[in-house]
XYZ file of C-alpha atoms in Angstrom:
494
model
C 53.480 114.682 194.964
C 56.507 116.716 196.039
C 54.775 118.700 198.828
C 53.413 115.457 200.285
C 56.825 113.778 200.106
C 58.530 116.682 201.868
C 55.807 116.775 204.539
C 56.199 113.044 205.110
C 59.965 113.407 205.455
C 59.491 116.100 208.100
C 56.874 114.037 209.906
C 59.068 110.919 209.967
C 62.472 112.422 210.547
C 62.109 115.953 211.797
C 65.046 117.168 209.709
C 63.589 115.964 206.431
C 66.198 113.265 205.872
C 65.141 110.200 207.804
C 62.647 108.802 205.329
C 64.868 109.064 202.232
C 65.324 105.640 200.696
C 68.697 106.495 199.204
C 70.652 108.939 197.080
C 70.927 108.316 193.329
C 73.114 110.251 190.902
C 71.897 110.336 187.305
C 73.544 111.682 184.153
C 73.445 111.508 180.386
C 77.014 110.598 179.468
C 79.608 112.743 177.710
C 78.771 113.646 174.125
C 75.057 112.817 174.403
C 72.277 115.392 174.717
C 69.149 113.258 175.139
C 67.464 113.231 178.525
C 63.683 112.719 178.296
C 63.855 109.109 179.481
C 66.369 109.952 182.204
C 64.181 112.765 183.461
C 61.135 110.515 183.629
C 63.125 107.964 185.627
C 64.296 110.736 187.960
C 60.735 111.903 188.565
C 59.524 108.364 189.264
C 62.363 107.690 191.701
C 61.913 111.079 193.349
C 58.229 110.396 193.903
C 59.232 107.181 195.659
C 61.375 108.987 198.252
C 64.769 108.675 196.583
C 66.983 111.761 196.593
C 67.980 112.454 193.003
C 71.101 114.321 191.894
C 70.597 114.937 188.185
C 73.746 116.231 186.484
C 71.992 116.797 183.160
C 73.490 115.996 179.750
C 76.994 115.735 178.256
C 78.525 114.820 181.616
C 82.102 113.506 181.714
C 83.121 110.433 183.681
C 85.372 112.567 185.893
C 82.495 114.830 186.893
C 80.124 111.923 187.504
C 82.543 110.136 189.810
C 83.767 113.286 191.559
C 80.247 114.325 192.541
C 79.293 110.747 193.388
C 82.097 110.727 195.989
C 81.342 114.194 197.315
C 77.635 113.435 197.712
C 78.218 109.860 198.929
C 75.557 108.533 196.621
C 74.191 105.005 196.885
C 73.705 104.343 193.159
C 74.917 105.824 189.870
C 72.583 105.772 186.849
C 73.866 106.396 183.316
C 71.730 107.268 180.305
C 72.389 107.625 176.587
C 70.651 107.473 173.232
C 73.315 107.490 170.514
C 75.580 104.475 169.991
C 78.868 106.248 170.959
C 77.358 106.585 174.433
C 77.690 102.834 174.833
C 81.485 103.113 174.801
C 81.361 106.038 177.219
C 79.382 103.881 179.649
C 82.088 101.222 179.404
C 84.647 103.917 180.234
C 82.676 105.013 183.306
C 82.471 101.401 184.519
C 86.224 100.949 184.099
C 86.879 104.154 186.017
C 84.557 103.090 188.828
C 86.511 99.864 189.159
C 89.882 101.620 188.984
C 88.857 104.136 191.609
C 87.488 101.495 193.957
C 83.788 102.327 193.934
C 81.533 99.890 195.794
C 78.085 101.013 194.657
C 75.720 99.669 191.969
C 75.728 101.034 188.425
C 72.454 101.275 186.501
C 72.367 101.518 182.707
C 69.483 102.894 180.618
C 68.602 104.551 177.338
C 67.208 103.666 173.926
C 70.402 102.175 172.448
C 71.335 100.274 175.599
C 70.294 96.690 176.110
C 70.566 93.828 178.547
C 72.960 92.073 176.160
C 75.264 95.080 175.734
C 75.297 95.632 179.486
C 76.133 91.981 180.107
C 78.801 91.682 177.419
C 80.458 95.095 177.278
C 79.928 96.870 180.623
C 79.444 94.412 183.485
C 82.799 92.595 183.012
C 84.656 95.827 183.808
C 83.108 96.520 187.219
C 82.995 94.091 190.133
C 79.893 95.617 191.743
C 76.337 95.113 190.445
C 75.806 96.482 186.928
C 72.179 96.296 185.853
C 70.321 97.310 182.724
C 67.036 99.024 183.588
C 64.549 98.704 180.749
C 62.277 101.613 181.662
C 61.095 103.874 184.474
C 58.680 101.283 185.830
C 61.629 98.997 186.599
C 63.752 101.686 188.246
C 62.029 101.718 191.638
C 62.023 97.942 192.319
C 65.599 97.714 191.046
C 66.844 100.519 193.285
C 64.827 99.222 196.242
C 66.284 95.734 195.945
C 69.849 96.979 195.449
C 69.626 99.051 198.631
C 67.802 96.390 200.642
C 68.692 93.233 202.528
C 68.363 91.078 199.396
C 70.962 93.074 197.477
C 73.469 90.294 196.934
C 70.940 87.593 196.178
C 69.519 89.887 193.486
C 72.971 90.902 192.231
C 74.112 87.275 192.031
C 70.984 86.348 190.113
C 71.636 89.167 187.631
C 75.316 88.173 187.350
C 74.358 84.583 186.575
C 71.865 85.766 183.952
C 74.494 88.001 182.356
C 77.016 85.163 182.296
C 74.432 83.021 180.491
C 73.965 85.835 177.948
C 77.731 86.080 177.382
C 78.033 82.326 176.810
C 75.005 82.329 174.520
C 76.409 85.234 172.522
C 79.739 83.475 172.062
C 77.863 80.568 170.525
C 75.990 82.857 168.168
C 79.219 84.585 167.130
C 80.793 81.331 166.043
C 77.764 80.500 163.897
C 77.740 83.789 161.962
C 78.895 83.497 158.394
C 80.382 86.512 156.623
C 81.228 87.042 153.004
C 84.513 88.731 152.209
C 83.958 92.384 151.457
C 84.830 91.698 147.811
C 82.157 88.998 147.554
C 79.646 91.156 149.380
C 80.254 93.942 146.847
C 79.822 91.460 144.024
C 76.404 90.699 145.519
C 75.305 94.339 145.485
C 71.838 95.541 144.486
C 71.446 95.011 140.759
C 70.042 98.180 139.205
C 69.485 98.720 135.493
C 71.275 102.034 135.143
C 71.232 101.826 131.339
C 67.461 102.209 131.228
C 67.242 104.842 133.965
C 67.613 108.626 133.805
C 68.257 110.155 137.262
C 66.037 113.133 138.092
C 67.694 116.538 138.378
C 66.943 118.875 141.292
C 65.945 122.508 140.819
C 69.290 123.662 142.202
C 72.609 122.439 143.518
C 74.143 123.722 146.718
C 72.029 124.634 149.730
C 68.732 126.303 150.554
C 67.871 127.586 154.054
C 64.453 127.796 155.721
C 64.248 130.019 158.790
C 61.353 130.150 161.253
C 59.366 127.421 159.540
C 55.656 127.591 160.386
C 55.047 125.355 163.417
C 51.310 125.260 162.723
C 52.049 123.684 159.344
C 54.308 121.104 161.001
C 51.718 120.109 163.594
C 49.757 118.286 160.890
C 52.818 116.106 160.154
C 53.414 114.853 163.701
C 53.716 111.106 164.186
C 52.144 110.641 167.620
C 53.076 106.988 168.217
C 56.708 107.775 169.197
C 55.414 110.581 171.418
C 53.659 108.039 173.633
C 56.705 105.746 173.540
C 58.859 108.567 174.916
C 56.559 108.550 177.967
C 56.815 104.745 178.076
C 53.196 104.272 177.073
C 53.352 101.685 174.322
C 50.747 101.379 171.612
C 50.011 102.722 168.160
C 48.223 106.040 167.750
C 45.211 106.389 167.760
C 44.424 102.822 168.850
C 46.356 103.447 172.084
C 43.395 105.456 173.406
C 41.354 102.221 173.531
C 44.057 100.219 175.302
C 42.696 98.740 178.543
C 45.961 99.336 180.416
C 47.237 102.706 179.211
C 44.324 104.137 177.230
C 43.047 106.526 179.904
C 46.510 107.925 180.674
C 47.345 108.168 176.961
C 44.193 110.229 176.425
C 45.101 112.611 179.255
C 48.637 112.914 177.969
C 47.459 113.639 174.440
C 45.019 116.294 175.628
C 47.778 117.997 177.629
C 50.095 117.783 174.625
C 47.505 119.384 172.376
C 47.023 122.230 174.845
C 50.772 122.914 175.114
C 51.234 122.557 171.350
C 48.571 125.199 170.775
C 50.241 127.550 173.261
C 53.803 127.098 172.027
C 52.681 127.772 168.449
C 50.651 130.848 169.403
C 53.407 132.284 171.595
C 56.371 131.271 169.383
C 58.210 129.353 172.088
C 60.283 127.486 169.524
C 61.933 128.351 166.228
C 62.112 125.672 163.540
C 64.924 125.864 160.986
C 66.037 123.715 158.084
C 68.739 123.512 155.448
C 68.658 121.185 152.456
C 71.221 120.615 149.726
C 71.827 118.729 146.472
C 75.122 117.750 144.889
C 76.084 115.909 141.727
C 77.265 112.447 142.756
C 78.710 109.182 141.437
C 79.340 105.861 143.189
C 82.572 103.915 142.868
C 83.258 100.213 143.276
C 84.387 100.527 146.917
C 81.079 101.719 148.422
C 81.912 105.430 148.350
C 79.829 108.220 146.841
C 81.969 110.892 145.184
C 80.604 114.416 144.865
C 81.455 116.797 142.043
C 83.702 118.840 144.380
C 85.674 115.712 145.306
C 84.042 115.135 148.705
C 83.764 111.436 149.495
C 80.832 109.963 151.397
C 81.775 106.612 152.920
C 79.219 103.845 153.353
C 79.173 100.380 154.888
C 77.827 97.230 153.253
C 75.895 94.332 154.707
C 78.396 91.487 154.980
C 76.471 88.582 156.449
C 75.931 85.674 154.065
C 72.444 85.944 152.534
C 69.981 83.485 151.086
C 70.273 83.015 147.299
C 68.861 86.007 145.439
C 69.160 88.365 148.421
C 71.673 91.212 147.897
C 74.132 92.629 150.411
C 72.848 96.190 150.574
C 74.850 99.410 150.685
C 73.517 102.938 150.216
C 76.044 103.663 147.470
C 74.231 101.090 145.295
C 71.466 103.682 144.793
C 73.761 106.287 143.208
C 74.704 105.880 139.545
C 78.217 104.500 139.005
C 80.932 106.604 137.427
C 79.757 107.111 133.859
C 80.134 110.302 131.790
C 76.689 109.723 130.254
C 74.854 109.689 133.608
C 74.342 112.680 135.894
C 73.051 111.608 139.302
C 72.594 113.539 142.527
C 72.452 113.038 146.274
C 70.718 115.323 148.751
C 71.164 116.138 152.405
C 69.292 117.921 155.170
C 69.506 119.130 158.757
C 66.455 120.392 160.628
C 65.657 121.474 164.165
C 62.632 122.556 166.180
C 64.612 123.151 169.354
C 65.790 126.742 168.958
C 64.692 128.699 172.041
C 63.640 125.695 174.110
C 66.098 126.273 176.976
C 64.411 129.309 178.526
C 61.030 127.582 178.668
C 62.443 124.348 180.077
C 64.324 126.386 182.697
C 61.112 128.231 183.582
C 59.255 124.972 184.156
C 62.112 123.413 186.124
C 62.400 126.515 188.331
C 58.742 125.984 189.228
C 59.392 122.258 189.855
C 57.102 121.453 186.938
C 58.951 118.420 185.584
C 55.883 117.264 183.684
C 55.703 120.391 181.535
C 59.474 120.439 180.987
C 59.421 116.864 179.711
C 56.277 117.546 177.676
C 57.937 120.476 175.899
C 61.029 118.417 175.050
C 58.868 115.575 173.747
C 56.843 117.969 171.578
C 60.000 119.607 170.235
C 61.272 116.169 169.227
C 58.000 115.456 167.406
C 58.080 118.820 165.636
C 61.661 118.204 164.489
C 60.651 114.844 163.037
C 57.617 116.519 161.474
C 59.884 119.116 159.854
C 62.091 116.325 158.480
C 58.953 114.685 157.068
C 57.648 117.922 155.560
C 60.989 118.885 153.997
C 61.333 115.422 152.452
C 57.832 115.772 150.995
C 58.745 119.153 149.512
C 61.982 117.715 148.135
C 60.082 114.923 146.356
C 57.339 117.196 145.015
C 59.122 120.540 144.514
C 62.885 120.832 144.863
C 63.893 117.486 143.328
C 60.491 116.964 141.754
C 60.681 113.247 141.067
C 57.244 112.668 142.658
C 55.359 115.810 141.649
C 52.006 114.030 141.558
C 52.426 112.430 144.987
C 49.278 112.671 147.114
C 49.886 110.892 150.423
C 48.149 111.164 153.768
C 50.114 111.650 156.973
C 49.553 107.942 157.683
C 51.072 107.116 154.284
C 54.090 109.294 155.095
C 54.548 107.643 158.489
C 54.378 104.244 156.759
C 57.078 105.407 154.291
C 55.072 104.670 151.168
C 56.835 107.490 149.303
C 59.569 107.106 146.672
C 63.143 107.575 147.838
C 64.627 107.446 151.333
C 66.262 109.773 153.885
C 68.691 107.628 155.949
C 70.469 109.330 158.854
C 74.164 108.914 159.751
C 74.377 106.910 162.952
C 71.293 104.825 162.182
C 70.959 101.327 160.692
C 71.619 101.920 156.977
C 74.620 104.210 157.621
C 75.673 103.498 161.208
C 78.886 105.541 161.313
C 78.156 108.733 163.276
C 81.363 110.392 162.089
C 79.943 110.772 158.564
C 77.626 113.379 160.092
C 80.594 115.769 160.102
C 80.829 115.651 156.312
C 77.084 116.204 155.986
C 77.236 119.213 158.311
C 80.167 120.687 156.399
C 78.329 120.361 153.083
C 75.216 122.007 154.527
C 77.057 124.574 156.676
C 74.489 123.276 159.145
C 75.735 125.044 162.269
C 75.755 128.420 160.532
C 72.454 127.872 158.726
C 70.409 126.241 161.484
C 72.174 126.676 164.819
C 72.583 122.908 165.227
C 76.043 121.828 166.347
C 77.645 118.425 166.809
C 79.012 117.235 170.136
C 82.263 115.298 170.429
C 80.213 112.103 170.022
C 78.406 113.534 166.977
C 75.099 113.988 168.766
C 73.140 117.000 167.523
C 72.287 119.908 169.805
C 69.536 121.039 170.218
C 68.386 117.496 170.865
C 65.232 118.152 168.828
C 67.162 117.884 165.553
C 67.266 115.482 162.614
C 69.736 115.150 159.751
C 70.369 112.743 156.910
C 70.802 112.062 153.206
C 68.242 112.094 150.395
C 68.264 109.275 147.817
C 65.850 109.558 144.887
C 66.132 106.191 143.152
C 62.752 104.402 143.121
C 64.334 101.136 144.269
C 66.031 102.753 147.282
C 64.922 101.160 150.545
C 65.853 101.191 154.214
C 67.935 98.299 155.558
C 70.193 97.617 158.555
C 73.952 97.140 158.556
C 74.047 95.318 161.888
C 77.510 93.753 161.865
C 80.646 93.720 159.729
C 83.746 91.542 159.523
C 87.302 92.675 160.136
C 88.240 92.968 156.455
C 85.528 95.585 155.899
C 86.646 97.429 159.031
C 90.221 97.621 157.677
C 88.974 98.648 154.225
C 86.638 101.303 155.645
C 89.295 102.808 157.903
C 91.667 103.084 154.938
C 89.001 104.757 152.784
C 88.296 107.308 155.511
C 91.967 107.914 156.257
C 91.294 106.893 159.851
C 93.563 104.754 162.014
C 92.212 101.287 162.806
C 91.867 101.887 166.541
C 89.728 104.988 166.014
C 87.588 103.284 163.371
C 87.095 100.309 165.699
C 85.903 102.613 168.469
C 83.322 104.356 166.306
C 82.095 101.125 164.748
C 82.279 98.999 167.911
C 78.526 98.188 167.958
C 79.033 96.450 164.573
C 82.095 94.442 165.556
C 82.202 90.948 166.928
C 84.963 91.219 169.585
């Protein structure tokens, strides 16, 4: 579409500027490296005659606002995937208010929500602050905000957000928490006396360099691939969807063609490191490794129905007992080594579609590598499921024994624990993955987490905690309360 858009601008305005609908600055906020969704939004807006200034990823508030002033943009759009990005968006909003900005602020990204925008961001900025659910909503939102109905729309959004804030206050008052002591007393009851933990083949780490991408292709979960393009439906049924089926089929065919090429031409390098360490759990939700390293976990604290435990990951590691020898594992994998030169090549040729496609495929290959390594851990390196014979569908549905929860995600939502994992694995040295200041992994096509072998281990969310657990957790980590509150803010009730 770009040649047609440029020709239309010249036809309408002579100098190529008259027909622009407005100038929009977009950025993934400081500490975050994810940009597929942002890039799709930028393409959609660009194809609708908006001038897009895309600052890329890991962009500080100072840089965003400095360039916004210099370029006299009409709208700022912020994107982020990891939960620490939510606080950075609040910071940007506060700075926009302090510096006297008078333009709308749009919020988007997988971890963002209408509720978070209403409760945490909008109160800090007097101008319109609007959560944009996906790319399809970006054009009408921008058009309305820059049109004659701007304030009617903004007032409607403000009223809706006020209703959300009032509603949330009511929900907060109705939440019932157990004390952290009572929650621990209601832990998962495991019969450790009758259980012998499996022993891995080795302790310490094992590195896998240049893992075969062709092998990984068979482990790809394609459903999230379509979601990243904002085509929603389960693979392969999505191909029969009356609304998106035809486009999903085209997209899949293009993905298969690029996947074949990138494997044949070695565009990407996939690397992995796994590790196992002797481990014991204590009575304060920590897992203690043989070398003294402490892994800190959070426990569900909401009051449960009778018979329902308050889960914590440490429940799945044998308690301190000289007669029991238990282990925990960890991993970090990436399929993003070498991606930059190919993305740059596509972007230089204004081929946004191929650039986004490559990033989306790299993400899928990284997840596939995490899946494959976990399978090998269960069948080979830890060997507690040697006879396992599961299809890729079974793997996607998590019918295997054991779990691989990731720091920063529901069962262990503290991103800062990723630093301990990376130290244990020497992940940066062994894989090339490094952590940003917000504990995002770069390359973005990377996955890391813990391995738990106990057959009763299951995934669960720790969605909110009470203040007594916050204080207890900060003390266990040796972290001041203000810092702990910042990292755990999505779990706290204000």
